[in-house]
Short mmCIF file of C-alpha atoms in Angstrom, two decimals:
data_model
loop_
_atom_site.label_atom_id
_atom_site.label_comp_id
_atom_site.label_asym_id
_atom_site.label_seq_id
_atom_site.Cartn_x
_atom_site.Cartn_y
_atom_site.Cartn_z
CA GLY A 1 -15.86 9.67 13.89
CA ASN A 2 -17.32 12.69 15.63
CA SER A 3 -15.14 15.61 16.64
CA VAL A 4 -15.47 19.04 18.20
CA THR A 5 -13.03 21.90 17.67
CA GLN A 6 -13.08 24.85 20.02
CA MET A 7 -11.43 28.20 19.89
CA GLU A 8 -8.18 28.02 21.75
CA GLY A 9 -7.84 29.98 24.92
CA PRO A 10 -7.26 31.46 27.22
CA VAL A 11 -9.60 34.36 26.59
CA THR A 12 -9.32 37.44 28.77
CA LEU A 13 -11.96 40.15 28.64
CA SER A 14 -12.95 43.19 30.60
CA GLU A 15 -16.28 43.25 32.35
CA GLU A 16 -19.20 44.14 30.05
CA ALA A 17 -17.26 43.13 26.95
CA PHE A 18 -18.81 40.99 24.22
CA LEU A 19 -17.90 37.31 24.25
CA THR A 20 -17.65 34.85 21.39
CA ILE A 21 -16.19 31.37 21.75
CA ASN A 22 -16.11 29.52 18.47
CA CYS A 23 -17.07 25.88 18.15
CA THR A 24 -17.26 23.74 15.02
CA TYR A 25 -18.05 20.08 14.77
CA THR A 26 -17.84 17.05 12.53
CA ALA A 27 -20.53 14.43 12.83
CA THR A 28 -22.73 12.18 10.80
CA GLY A 29 -26.44 12.71 10.90
CA TYR A 30 -28.02 15.29 13.16
CA PRO A 31 -26.30 15.51 16.53
CA SER A 32 -27.44 17.47 19.54
CA LEU A 33 -25.07 20.26 20.52
CA PHE A 34 -24.20 21.50 23.99
CA TRP A 35 -22.23 24.08 25.91
CA TYR A 36 -21.07 23.17 29.39
CA VAL A 37 -19.40 25.44 31.95
CA GLN A 38 -16.92 24.34 34.60
CA TYR A 39 -16.11 26.61 37.50
CA PRO A 40 -12.82 26.07 39.36
CA GLY A 41 -12.76 22.84 41.33
CA GLU A 42 -16.21 21.78 40.20
CA GLY A 43 -17.80 19.42 37.70
CA LEU A 44 -19.47 20.48 34.50
CA GLN A 45 -22.83 22.20 34.37
CA LEU A 46 -25.04 22.23 31.33
CA LEU A 47 -25.24 25.81 30.12
CA LEU A 48 -27.41 25.43 27.03
CA LYS A 49 -28.21 23.03 24.23
CA ALA A 50 -29.78 22.81 20.79
CA THR A 51 -31.14 19.67 19.22
CA LYS A 52 -31.77 20.61 15.61
CA ALA A 53 -30.63 22.98 12.91
CA ASP A 54 -31.41 26.67 13.46
CA ASP A 55 -32.36 26.06 17.09
CA LYS A 56 -31.02 28.67 19.49
CA GLY A 57 -30.08 27.62 22.97
CA SER A 58 -29.96 30.32 25.63
CA ASN A 59 -29.37 30.60 29.35
CA LYS A 60 -28.03 33.25 31.74
CA GLY A 61 -27.47 35.69 28.89
CA PHE A 62 -25.48 33.17 26.85
CA GLU A 63 -26.69 32.09 23.41
CA ALA A 64 -25.63 29.68 20.71
CA THR A 65 -27.31 28.84 17.41
CA TYR A 66 -27.07 25.44 15.72
CA ARG A 67 -25.79 26.19 12.23
CA LYS A 68 -25.80 23.07 10.13
CA GLU A 69 -24.57 24.81 7.00
CA THR A 70 -21.38 25.88 8.75
CA THR A 71 -21.36 23.01 11.28
CA SER A 72 -20.94 25.54 14.06
CA PHE A 73 -22.35 26.30 17.50
CA HIS A 74 -20.60 29.47 18.62
CA LEU A 75 -21.22 30.70 22.16
CA GLU A 76 -21.98 34.39 22.64
CA LYS A 77 -22.78 36.75 25.45
CA GLY A 78 -23.38 40.45 25.06
CA SER A 79 -21.91 41.63 28.35
CA VAL A 80 -19.74 39.35 30.46
CA GLN A 81 -19.33 39.55 34.20
CA VAL A 82 -16.47 38.58 36.47
CA SER A 83 -18.60 35.66 37.66
CA ASP A 84 -18.56 34.23 34.12
CA SER A 85 -14.89 33.35 34.54
CA ALA A 86 -14.74 29.59 33.97
CA VAL A 87 -13.84 26.92 31.44
CA TYR A 88 -16.39 26.43 28.65
CA PHE A 89 -16.76 23.14 26.80
CA CYS A 90 -18.56 22.59 23.53
CA ALA A 91 -19.90 19.07 23.03
CA LEU A 92 -22.04 16.98 20.75
CA LYS A 93 -24.03 13.83 21.12
CA GLY A 94 -24.74 11.74 18.07
CA THR A 95 -28.11 10.57 16.88
CA ASN A 96 -27.54 7.10 18.26
CA ALA A 97 -27.18 8.49 21.81
CA GLY A 98 -24.36 6.95 23.79
CA LYS A 99 -21.22 8.88 24.60
CA SER A 100 -20.62 12.55 23.97
CA THR A 101 -17.69 14.17 22.23
CA PHE A 102 -16.14 17.20 23.95
CA GLY A 103 -13.97 20.01 22.73
CA ASP A 104 -10.76 20.84 24.57
CA GLY A 105 -12.33 23.64 26.59
CA THR A 106 -11.77 27.38 26.52
CA THR A 107 -10.74 29.23 29.65
CA LEU A 108 -12.43 32.60 30.06
CA THR A 109 -11.17 35.18 32.52
CA VAL A 110 -13.17 38.35 33.01
CA LYS A 111 -11.41 41.23 34.73
CA PRO A 112 -13.22 44.01 36.56
CA GLY B 1 -33.58 19.75 37.63
CA ALA B 2 -31.60 16.55 37.39
CA VAL B 3 -28.95 16.32 40.09
CA VAL B 4 -25.95 14.03 40.24
CA SER B 5 -23.83 13.68 43.34
CA GLN B 6 -20.39 12.23 43.85
CA HIS B 7 -18.76 11.00 47.01
CA PRO B 8 -16.22 11.70 48.23
CA SER B 9 -15.45 15.12 46.83
CA TRP B 10 -11.79 14.61 47.57
CA VAL B 11 -9.65 11.76 48.84
CA ILE B 12 -5.99 11.30 49.70
CA CYS B 13 -4.66 7.77 49.89
CA LYS B 14 -1.40 5.90 50.08
CA SER B 15 0.09 4.17 47.09
CA GLY B 16 -1.14 0.61 46.77
CA THR B 17 -4.52 1.13 48.37
CA SER B 18 -7.89 1.06 46.62
CA VAL B 19 -10.34 3.91 46.49
CA LYS B 20 -14.05 3.76 45.71
CA ILE B 21 -15.91 6.73 44.25
CA GLU B 22 -19.71 6.79 44.18
CA CYS B 23 -21.89 8.52 41.63
CA ARG B 24 -25.60 8.91 42.35
CA SER B 25 -28.48 10.33 40.37
CA LEU B 26 -30.62 11.91 43.07
CA ASP B 27 -33.94 12.63 41.40
CA PHE B 28 -33.99 10.49 38.31
CA GLN B 29 -33.09 7.00 37.19
CA ALA B 30 -30.06 6.60 35.00
CA THR B 31 -29.58 3.43 33.04
CA THR B 32 -26.37 4.85 31.64
CA MET B 33 -23.61 6.65 33.48
CA PHE B 34 -20.22 7.79 32.27
CA TRP B 35 -16.88 8.10 34.02
CA TYR B 36 -14.36 10.72 32.97
CA ARG B 37 -10.90 11.70 34.01
CA GLN B 38 -9.68 15.25 33.76
CA PHE B 39 -6.08 16.39 34.00
CA PRO B 40 -5.25 19.98 34.95
CA LYS B 41 -6.21 22.47 32.25
CA GLN B 42 -7.32 19.69 29.93
CA SER B 43 -10.54 18.36 28.56
CA LEU B 44 -12.45 15.36 29.80
CA MET B 45 -11.21 11.92 28.88
CA LEU B 46 -13.97 9.35 28.77
CA MET B 47 -12.88 6.25 30.67
CA ALA B 48 -15.94 4.05 30.43
CA THR B 49 -19.66 3.84 29.90
CA SER B 50 -21.56 2.16 32.71
CA ASN B 51 -24.88 0.47 32.03
CA GLU B 52 -27.12 -0.69 34.83
CA GLY B 53 -27.05 -4.42 35.25
CA SER B 54 -24.34 -5.11 32.71
CA LYS B 55 -20.60 -4.81 32.30
CA ALA B 56 -19.10 -1.43 31.64
CA THR B 57 -17.70 -0.55 28.25
CA TYR B 58 -14.17 0.75 28.57
CA GLU B 59 -12.45 3.13 26.20
CA GLN B 60 -9.29 2.07 24.47
CA GLY B 61 -6.28 2.29 26.74
CA VAL B 62 -8.22 2.20 30.00
CA GLU B 63 -7.37 -0.79 32.18
CA LYS B 64 -10.59 -2.47 33.24
CA ASP B 65 -8.88 -4.39 36.02
CA LYS B 66 -7.51 -1.21 37.50
CA PHE B 67 -10.63 0.90 37.19
CA LEU B 68 -13.49 -1.30 38.32
CA ILE B 69 -16.95 -0.01 37.53
CA ASN B 70 -20.15 -1.33 39.03
CA HIS B 71 -23.61 -0.04 38.14
CA ALA B 72 -25.78 -2.13 40.42
CA SER B 73 -28.86 0.10 40.51
CA LEU B 74 -30.56 2.74 38.43
CA THR B 75 -29.25 5.48 40.69
CA LEU B 76 -25.74 4.36 41.63
CA SER B 77 -22.52 3.66 39.81
CA THR B 78 -19.18 3.17 41.52
CA LEU B 79 -15.63 3.50 40.27
CA THR B 80 -12.94 1.71 42.23
CA VAL B 81 -9.33 2.61 41.56
CA THR B 82 -7.44 -0.50 42.59
CA SER B 83 -3.85 -0.45 43.81
CA ALA B 84 -3.66 3.27 43.23
CA HIS B 85 -0.38 4.91 42.31
CA PRO B 86 0.63 8.58 42.12
CA GLU B 87 0.00 8.64 38.37
CA ASP B 88 -3.66 7.87 39.10
CA SER B 89 -3.98 11.21 40.86
CA SER B 90 -6.57 13.17 38.94
CA PHE B 91 -10.02 14.70 38.94
CA TYR B 92 -12.65 12.04 38.29
CA ILE B 93 -16.05 13.14 37.06
CA CYS B 94 -19.15 11.06 36.51
CA SER B 95 -22.23 11.91 34.52
CA ALA B 96 -25.63 10.32 34.14
CA GLN B 97 -27.79 10.22 31.08
CA GLY B 98 -30.86 12.17 32.04
CA PRO B 99 -34.54 11.80 31.32
CA GLU B 100 -33.85 13.39 27.95
CA ALA B 101 -31.65 10.84 26.26
CA ASP B 102 -29.39 13.39 24.61
CA THR B 103 -28.48 15.22 27.84
CA GLN B 104 -25.90 14.31 30.44
CA TYR B 105 -25.86 15.64 33.98
CA PHE B 106 -22.50 15.83 35.66
CA GLY B 107 -21.43 15.21 39.19
CA PRO B 108 -19.23 17.74 40.98
CA GLY B 109 -16.13 15.59 40.61
CA THR B 110 -13.77 13.79 42.97
CA ARG B 111 -10.19 14.92 43.45
CA LEU B 112 -7.98 11.88 44.04
CA THR B 113 -4.46 12.36 45.33
CA VAL B 114 -2.26 9.30 45.71
CA LEU B 115 0.82 9.77 47.85
#
């Protein structure tokens, strides 16, 4: 079956530091890949997505590139802010649609 | 963009009572909605997939008689926790499959506390 493995947290960074959260996946076919963000006490928000190999999703300074050769979709941001503190989930959705598979989430704390 | 609402945002109830949580897609029609449960500092656990006009598909280990799901219209799915007990206390999150079939839009979640 499908699976998503995320970098374990928590991750603590200083403001303006570079962020990488690793995500690798196992799936048959060509899934769509997603990053979601969850702020405290809230539901998940779609942060970015990529639907095919070599696609780069980007939003709010965050980027992730769909790497089929390494089955990865690492999340990056060049300069984090305190407001980026949240839990980040990597997810995939298989080619036959239906349910998504989520990673365990990575908690990011950015200190001023 | 696609917006999903949930109501209530939080609820406290006594053990043995039933609680209904609504999930609405506000600006799009959703033939498929999903219900998740999230424990503190943990990932989402898919409970069931709700399809408009048909019975929900429950994940293994989820009691269908305890967690009743109804998806009566293209914009509304409800989850009823029947005879709730303290161990049912959790954060329940719904999502709706958006206009793009590969994308889900999540509701803000409902915090259920059973005393």
